[in-house]
Amino acid sequence: MVHNDRYREGAFAPVKDEVTAYDLPVTGRLPTDLDGRYLRVGPNPLGIEVPDTHFWAFGAGMVHGVRIRGGRAEWYRNRWVRSAEVSGALDRMRRGLEPPAFLPPSPNIHVLRHAGRTVALTEAGGLPHELGHELDTLGEFPLAATPEGSSANAHSKVDPRTGDLHSVAYVLGRPFAQYVVTDSAGAITRTADIALPGALPFLHDFALSENFVVVFDIPLIFDMDAMRFRWDATHQAQVGVLPRAGGPVRWFPVESYYLSHVLNAYDDGSTITVDLIAAEGPVDVADPGAIEPRLDRWTIDLRTGRLDQQCTDDRAQDFPRVNDAYASRPYRYGYSAVSPVYGLRAGSDGPRSGKAPINVLIKHDLLRGTAEEHRFGNDAAVGEAAFAADPGGNRNEDAGYLMAYVADPDRGASDLVILSAQDFAGPPVARIHLPVRVPLGFHGNWIPETTAT
Ligand SMILES: [Fe+2]
């Protein structure tokens, strides 16, 4: 457990102000047909959340957005995700009053659009909050909410063929998860309970293929007495396969491991291929810089009952993304980040080897088994890059852009960097210069203005 402020300093340091800026300067050339918003959320602690045991995922959510249209960067905005508690605390602080002794985080993990709503997401039972076009919080929005308290959670996924949103939701202290399918109009069309006896697990992410849902029951459990996650070495790690069409969960015991995120998954009806960011246990999620997970490919053969685990790329990396039009289907390209979070490991000059560079985005060609890098300076700070499909209608898998906030140490502020996915190692297509720094955060999306659902 990390009892310090490493995740509130440097590239992680929260910003104090909500800022609005118009007509942002651009280096390079913004594609004129990009029309939408790039939104990304992360923790931005007010300084009152957890006095002694802060870790990265604590802290009120703050969403950072850039509106792009007609070859111009029309605006940048950052706004706290104002849950009732966060809104109340901000109001008290503004008036010079004593803040509350405990402030539950507002959604700070992901932001996506579904059923005509833009929502910031959290997990473990916290409700999504809806955001307006200019990032103001409209209130709690019960997307995929069930009577049992589940709802859309941090890594809910849209199946691009059906438009349905799939969630594997869990509530702290409850020994089962709930699979929830929400159609493109927001109506729940299916739920299934997934029993997790003897565990109160951390189910941050899951895998979705054309016919199956894959869940990861890892030995990281929530200790309700200590109010923190801890590694339970006695817990048998396992992978569960739930048919999307219905049926029992089939469990595959595996060696102790930690799942950070899923890149993508697909199946041919009897074999499921899952690409995922994982690490060997034990880990301490309070100190993600010490975990250094790698990209693996796990293959589950439902006929033989065999689960095969292969390492694809052993560099410490995370924040995997794909062209979402290829989500849950066979695909070729994945993108990930070597983030400064790995520079935090005590005594380390970089991930794993101690010498590898940080601030790198990676494009994986999983068909050829190769990877390209886009490197930023070691003083920069890059996190997740979201894929924006080519707005001109080119449906090739890597036709489009990667978008990520990158801190520019020379300016003391951040840029929204836009890379061409097909010229990944080349110079950025455009750098949009923001007036302020964007702290390292978690996840987000490019949301085209024409998105109806
Ligand atoms: Fe995540």
mmCIF file of N, CA and C in Angstrom, residues 67-142:
data_model
loop_
_atom_site.group_PDB
_atom_site.id
_atom_site.type_symbol
_atom_site.label_atom_id
_atom_site.label_comp_id
_atom_site.label_asym_id
_atom_site.label_seq_id
_atom_site.Cartn_x
_atom_site.Cartn_y
_atom_site.Cartn_z
ATOM 1 N N ARG A 67 -13.401 20.402 -28.639
ATOM 2 C CA ARG A 67 -14.368 20.390 -29.737
ATOM 3 C C ARG A 67 -13.638 20.736 -31.033
ATOM 4 N N ILE A 68 -13.724 19.837 -32.017
ATOM 5 C CA ILE A 68 -13.056 20.028 -33.307
ATOM 6 C C ILE A 68 -14.117 20.087 -34.397
ATOM 7 N N ARG A 69 -14.007 21.104 -35.254
ATOM 8 C CA ARG A 69 -14.963 21.216 -36.368
ATOM 9 C C ARG A 69 -14.371 22.079 -37.471
ATOM 10 N N GLY A 70 -14.525 21.645 -38.719
ATOM 11 C CA GLY A 70 -14.142 22.470 -39.864
ATOM 12 C C GLY A 70 -12.666 22.848 -39.890
ATOM 13 N N GLY A 71 -11.812 21.954 -39.380
ATOM 14 C CA GLY A 71 -10.385 22.251 -39.393
ATOM 15 C C GLY A 71 -9.942 23.174 -38.270
ATOM 16 N N ARG A 72 -10.843 23.432 -37.313
ATOM 17 C CA ARG A 72 -10.520 24.310 -36.182
ATOM 18 C C ARG A 72 -10.762 23.585 -34.866
ATOM 19 N N ALA A 73 -9.974 23.993 -33.876
ATOM 20 C CA ALA A 73 -10.207 23.520 -32.513
ATOM 21 C C ALA A 73 -11.025 24.590 -31.821
ATOM 22 N N GLU A 74 -12.332 24.375 -31.774
ATOM 23 C CA GLU A 74 -13.232 25.460 -31.354
ATOM 24 C C GLU A 74 -13.122 25.773 -29.878
ATOM 25 N N TRP A 75 -13.000 24.729 -29.061
ATOM 26 C CA TRP A 75 -12.866 25.007 -27.615
ATOM 27 C C TRP A 75 -12.197 23.866 -26.876
ATOM 28 N N TYR A 76 -11.666 24.245 -25.716
ATOM 29 C CA TYR A 76 -11.228 23.283 -24.696
ATOM 30 C C TYR A 76 -11.991 23.608 -23.415
ATOM 31 N N ARG A 77 -12.458 22.571 -22.766
ATOM 32 C CA ARG A 77 -13.093 22.759 -21.463
ATOM 33 C C ARG A 77 -12.641 21.647 -20.530
ATOM 34 N N ASN A 78 -12.461 21.949 -19.272
ATOM 35 C CA ASN A 78 -12.341 20.917 -18.245
ATOM 36 C C ASN A 78 -13.379 21.202 -17.160
ATOM 37 N N ARG A 79 -14.044 20.154 -16.735
ATOM 38 C CA ARG A 79 -15.115 20.307 -15.755
ATOM 39 C C ARG A 79 -15.100 19.131 -14.783
ATOM 40 N N TRP A 80 -15.272 19.438 -13.507
ATOM 41 C CA TRP A 80 -15.479 18.350 -12.576
ATOM 42 C C TRP A 80 -16.775 17.611 -12.913
ATOM 43 N N VAL A 81 -16.759 16.307 -12.711
ATOM 44 C CA VAL A 81 -18.006 15.547 -12.782
ATOM 45 C C VAL A 81 -18.700 15.786 -11.444
ATOM 46 N N ARG A 82 -19.749 16.598 -11.506
ATOM 47 C CA ARG A 82 -20.334 17.112 -10.274
ATOM 48 C C ARG A 82 -21.440 16.192 -9.758
ATOM 49 N N SER A 83 -21.011 15.162 -9.077
ATOM 50 C CA SER A 83 -21.970 14.409 -8.283
ATOM 51 C C SER A 83 -22.509 15.360 -7.221
ATOM 52 N N ALA A 84 -23.586 14.974 -6.558
ATOM 53 C CA ALA A 84 -24.135 15.850 -5.516
ATOM 54 C C ALA A 84 -23.074 16.129 -4.461
ATOM 55 N N GLU A 85 -22.286 15.098 -4.116
ATOM 56 C CA GLU A 85 -21.275 15.273 -3.059
ATOM 57 C C GLU A 85 -20.151 16.204 -3.516
ATOM 58 N N VAL A 86 -19.666 15.987 -4.739
ATOM 59 C CA VAL A 86 -18.575 16.830 -5.232
ATOM 60 C C VAL A 86 -19.054 18.267 -5.414
ATOM 61 N N SER A 87 -20.257 18.411 -5.938
ATOM 62 C CA SER A 87 -20.805 19.748 -6.117
ATOM 63 C C SER A 87 -20.924 20.466 -4.769
ATOM 64 N N GLY A 88 -21.393 19.729 -3.751
ATOM 65 C CA GLY A 88 -21.532 20.320 -2.415
ATOM 66 C C GLY A 88 -20.183 20.708 -1.830
ATOM 67 N N ALA A 89 -19.185 19.835 -2.016
ATOM 68 C CA ALA A 89 -17.858 20.129 -1.474
ATOM 69 C C ALA A 89 -17.242 21.342 -2.163
ATOM 70 N N LEU A 90 -17.390 21.418 -3.493
ATOM 71 C CA LEU A 90 -16.844 22.569 -4.223
ATOM 72 C C LEU A 90 -17.521 23.861 -3.772
ATOM 73 N N ASP A 91 -18.798 23.780 -3.538
ATOM 74 C CA ASP A 91 -19.530 24.972 -3.109
ATOM 75 C C ASP A 91 -19.063 25.422 -1.726
ATOM 76 N N ARG A 92 -18.868 24.466 -0.821
ATOM 77 C CA ARG A 92 -18.406 24.824 0.523
ATOM 78 C C ARG A 92 -17.001 25.424 0.465
ATOM 79 N N MET A 93 -16.143 24.833 -0.363
ATOM 80 C CA MET A 93 -14.778 25.346 -0.457
ATOM 81 C C MET A 93 -14.778 26.755 -1.058
ATOM 82 N N ARG A 94 -15.634 26.966 -2.051
ATOM 83 C CA ARG A 94 -15.712 28.291 -2.679
ATOM 84 C C ARG A 94 -16.147 29.350 -1.671
ATOM 85 N N ARG A 95 -17.006 28.929 -0.727
ATOM 86 C CA ARG A 95 -17.504 29.886 0.260
ATOM 87 C C ARG A 95 -16.630 29.946 1.517
ATOM 88 N N GLY A 96 -15.485 29.208 1.477
ATOM 89 C CA GLY A 96 -14.576 29.245 2.606
ATOM 90 C C GLY A 96 -15.027 28.430 3.793
ATOM 91 N N LEU A 97 -15.939 27.504 3.568
ATOM 92 C CA LEU A 97 -16.443 26.669 4.662
ATOM 93 C C LEU A 97 -15.659 25.373 4.750
ATOM 94 N N GLU A 98 -15.740 24.730 5.872
ATOM 95 C CA GLU A 98 -15.042 23.467 6.090
ATOM 96 C C GLU A 98 -15.574 22.421 5.106
ATOM 97 N N PRO A 99 -14.679 21.756 4.360
ATOM 98 C CA PRO A 99 -15.162 20.722 3.436
ATOM 99 C C PRO A 99 -15.587 19.480 4.199
ATOM 100 N N PRO A 100 -16.319 18.579 3.551
ATOM 101 C CA PRO A 100 -16.733 17.349 4.240
ATOM 102 C C PRO A 100 -15.523 16.499 4.591
ATOM 103 N N ALA A 101 -15.684 15.683 5.633
ATOM 104 C CA ALA A 101 -14.572 14.854 6.096
ATOM 105 C C ALA A 101 -14.284 13.729 5.110
ATOM 106 N N PHE A 102 -15.295 13.289 4.398
ATOM 107 C CA PHE A 102 -15.095 12.208 3.432
ATOM 108 C C PHE A 102 -15.843 12.554 2.158
ATOM 109 N N LEU A 103 -15.157 12.400 1.036
ATOM 110 C CA LEU A 103 -15.775 12.736 -0.252
ATOM 111 C C LEU A 103 -15.678 11.541 -1.186
ATOM 112 N N PRO A 104 -16.795 10.862 -1.436
ATOM 113 C CA PRO A 104 -16.733 9.748 -2.392
ATOM 114 C C PRO A 104 -16.416 10.275 -3.784
ATOM 115 N N PRO A 105 -15.576 9.555 -4.554
ATOM 116 C CA PRO A 105 -15.228 10.030 -5.894
ATOM 117 C C PRO A 105 -16.457 10.107 -6.786
ATOM 118 N N SER A 106 -16.500 11.113 -7.646
ATOM 119 C CA SER A 106 -17.490 11.090 -8.719
ATOM 120 C C SER A 106 -16.877 10.324 -9.891
ATOM 121 N N PRO A 107 -17.690 9.922 -10.879
ATOM 122 C CA PRO A 107 -17.157 9.070 -11.958
ATOM 123 C C PRO A 107 -15.886 9.662 -12.574
ATOM 124 N N ASN A 108 -14.844 8.841 -12.581
ATOM 125 C CA ASN A 108 -13.536 9.342 -13.020
ATOM 126 C C ASN A 108 -12.794 8.358 -13.922
ATOM 127 N N ILE A 109 -13.484 7.300 -14.401
ATOM 128 C CA ILE A 109 -12.744 6.237 -15.091
ATOM 129 C C ILE A 109 -12.932 6.268 -16.607
ATOM 130 N N HIS A 110 -14.138 6.503 -17.076
ATOM 131 C CA HIS A 110 -14.352 6.438 -18.522
ATOM 132 C C HIS A 110 -15.497 7.384 -18.892
ATOM 133 N N VAL A 111 -15.536 7.733 -20.167
ATOM 134 C CA VAL A 111 -16.652 8.520 -20.673
ATOM 135 C C VAL A 111 -16.987 7.971 -22.050
ATOM 136 N N LEU A 112 -18.268 7.715 -22.272
ATOM 137 C CA LEU A 112 -18.694 7.177 -23.566
ATOM 138 C C LEU A 112 -20.086 7.697 -23.899
ATOM 139 N N ARG A 113 -20.503 7.440 -25.141
ATOM 140 C CA ARG A 113 -21.835 7.857 -25.567
ATOM 141 C C ARG A 113 -22.636 6.632 -25.933
ATOM 142 N N HIS A 114 -23.857 6.557 -25.397
ATOM 143 C CA HIS A 114 -24.766 5.460 -25.722
ATOM 144 C C HIS A 114 -26.195 5.948 -25.528
ATOM 145 N N ALA A 115 -27.059 5.490 -26.405
ATOM 146 C CA ALA A 115 -28.487 5.831 -26.329
ATOM 147 C C ALA A 115 -28.704 7.345 -26.285
ATOM 148 N N GLY A 116 -27.886 8.056 -27.051
ATOM 149 C CA GLY A 116 -28.066 9.496 -27.140
ATOM 150 C C GLY A 116 -27.597 10.259 -25.917
ATOM 151 N N ARG A 117 -26.867 9.596 -25.027
ATOM 152 C CA ARG A 117 -26.386 10.254 -23.812
ATOM 153 C C ARG A 117 -24.868 10.143 -23.754
ATOM 154 N N THR A 118 -24.241 11.176 -23.256
ATOM 155 C CA THR A 118 -22.818 11.116 -22.946
ATOM 156 C C THR A 118 -22.712 10.920 -21.440
ATOM 157 N N VAL A 119 -22.033 9.856 -21.027
ATOM 158 C CA VAL A 119 -21.991 9.534 -19.598
ATOM 159 C C VAL A 119 -20.551 9.326 -19.144
ATOM 160 N N ALA A 120 -20.279 9.798 -17.936
ATOM 161 C CA ALA A 120 -19.027 9.489 -17.250
ATOM 162 C C ALA A 120 -19.295 8.285 -16.365
ATOM 163 N N LEU A 121 -18.342 7.357 -16.364
ATOM 164 C CA LEU A 121 -18.579 6.067 -15.727
ATOM 165 C C LEU A 121 -17.601 5.799 -14.599
ATOM 166 N N THR A 122 -18.110 5.063 -13.622
ATOM 167 C CA THR A 122 -17.267 4.528 -12.573
ATOM 168 C C THR A 122 -17.629 3.058 -12.429
ATOM 169 N N GLU A 123 -17.330 2.445 -11.303
ATOM 170 C CA GLU A 123 -17.646 1.032 -11.164
ATOM 171 C C GLU A 123 -17.963 0.742 -9.710
ATOM 172 N N ALA A 124 -18.107 -0.547 -9.407
ATOM 173 C CA ALA A 124 -18.327 -0.988 -8.028
ATOM 174 C C ALA A 124 -19.639 -0.462 -7.457
ATOM 175 N N GLY A 125 -20.588 -0.127 -8.325
ATOM 176 C CA GLY A 125 -21.901 0.272 -7.857
ATOM 177 C C GLY A 125 -22.205 1.749 -8.003
ATOM 178 N N GLY A 126 -21.227 2.543 -8.394
ATOM 179 C CA GLY A 126 -21.484 3.976 -8.581
ATOM 180 C C GLY A 126 -22.242 4.222 -9.874
ATOM 181 N N LEU A 127 -23.242 5.087 -9.826
ATOM 182 C CA LEU A 127 -24.062 5.338 -11.014
ATOM 183 C C LEU A 127 -23.327 6.243 -12.009
ATOM 184 N N PRO A 128 -23.546 6.000 -13.321
ATOM 185 C CA PRO A 128 -23.035 6.945 -14.315
ATOM 186 C C PRO A 128 -23.650 8.325 -14.107
ATOM 187 N N HIS A 129 -22.921 9.345 -14.563
ATOM 188 C CA HIS A 129 -23.439 10.710 -14.559
ATOM 189 C C HIS A 129 -23.452 11.210 -15.998
ATOM 190 N N GLU A 130 -24.562 11.857 -16.352
ATOM 191 C CA GLU A 130 -24.683 12.358 -17.714
ATOM 192 C C GLU A 130 -24.033 13.732 -17.842
ATOM 193 N N LEU A 131 -23.362 13.918 -18.986
ATOM 194 C CA LEU A 131 -22.702 15.197 -19.257
ATOM 195 C C LEU A 131 -23.383 15.888 -20.424
ATOM 196 N N GLY A 132 -23.477 17.200 -20.355
ATOM 197 C CA GLY A 132 -23.985 17.989 -21.463
ATOM 198 C C GLY A 132 -22.913 18.183 -22.525
ATOM 199 N N HIS A 133 -23.318 18.802 -23.631
ATOM 200 C CA HIS A 133 -22.379 18.968 -24.747
ATOM 201 C C HIS A 133 -21.154 19.775 -24.344
ATOM 202 N N GLU A 134 -21.342 20.698 -23.414
ATOM 203 C CA GLU A 134 -20.207 21.521 -22.979
ATOM 204 C C GLU A 134 -19.704 21.079 -21.617
ATOM 205 N N LEU A 135 -19.928 19.795 -21.306
ATOM 206 C CA LEU A 135 -19.308 19.069 -20.209
ATOM 207 C C LEU A 135 -19.858 19.391 -18.824
ATOM 208 N N ASP A 136 -20.918 20.176 -18.758
ATOM 209 C CA ASP A 136 -21.558 20.371 -17.476
ATOM 210 C C ASP A 136 -22.268 19.066 -17.078
ATOM 211 N N THR A 137 -22.323 18.798 -15.783
ATOM 212 C CA THR A 137 -22.949 17.571 -15.301
ATOM 213 C C THR A 137 -24.465 17.761 -15.213
ATOM 214 N N LEU A 138 -25.197 16.892 -15.884
ATOM 215 C CA LEU A 138 -26.659 16.992 -15.883
ATOM 216 C C LEU A 138 -27.271 16.199 -14.740
ATOM 217 N N GLY A 139 -26.502 15.290 -14.160
ATOM 218 C CA GLY A 139 -27.007 14.518 -13.012
ATOM 219 C C GLY A 139 -26.745 13.035 -13.195
ATOM 220 N N GLU A 140 -27.132 12.277 -12.171
ATOM 221 C CA GLU A 140 -27.001 10.828 -12.277
ATOM 222 C C GLU A 140 -27.857 10.333 -13.432
ATOM 223 N N PHE A 141 -27.336 9.350 -14.147
ATOM 224 C CA PHE A 141 -28.136 8.770 -15.222
ATOM 225 C C PHE A 141 -28.054 7.253 -15.103
ATOM 226 N N PRO A 142 -29.175 6.581 -14.892
ATOM 227 C CA PRO A 142 -29.140 5.154 -14.559
ATOM 228 C C PRO A 142 -28.984 4.255 -15.786
#
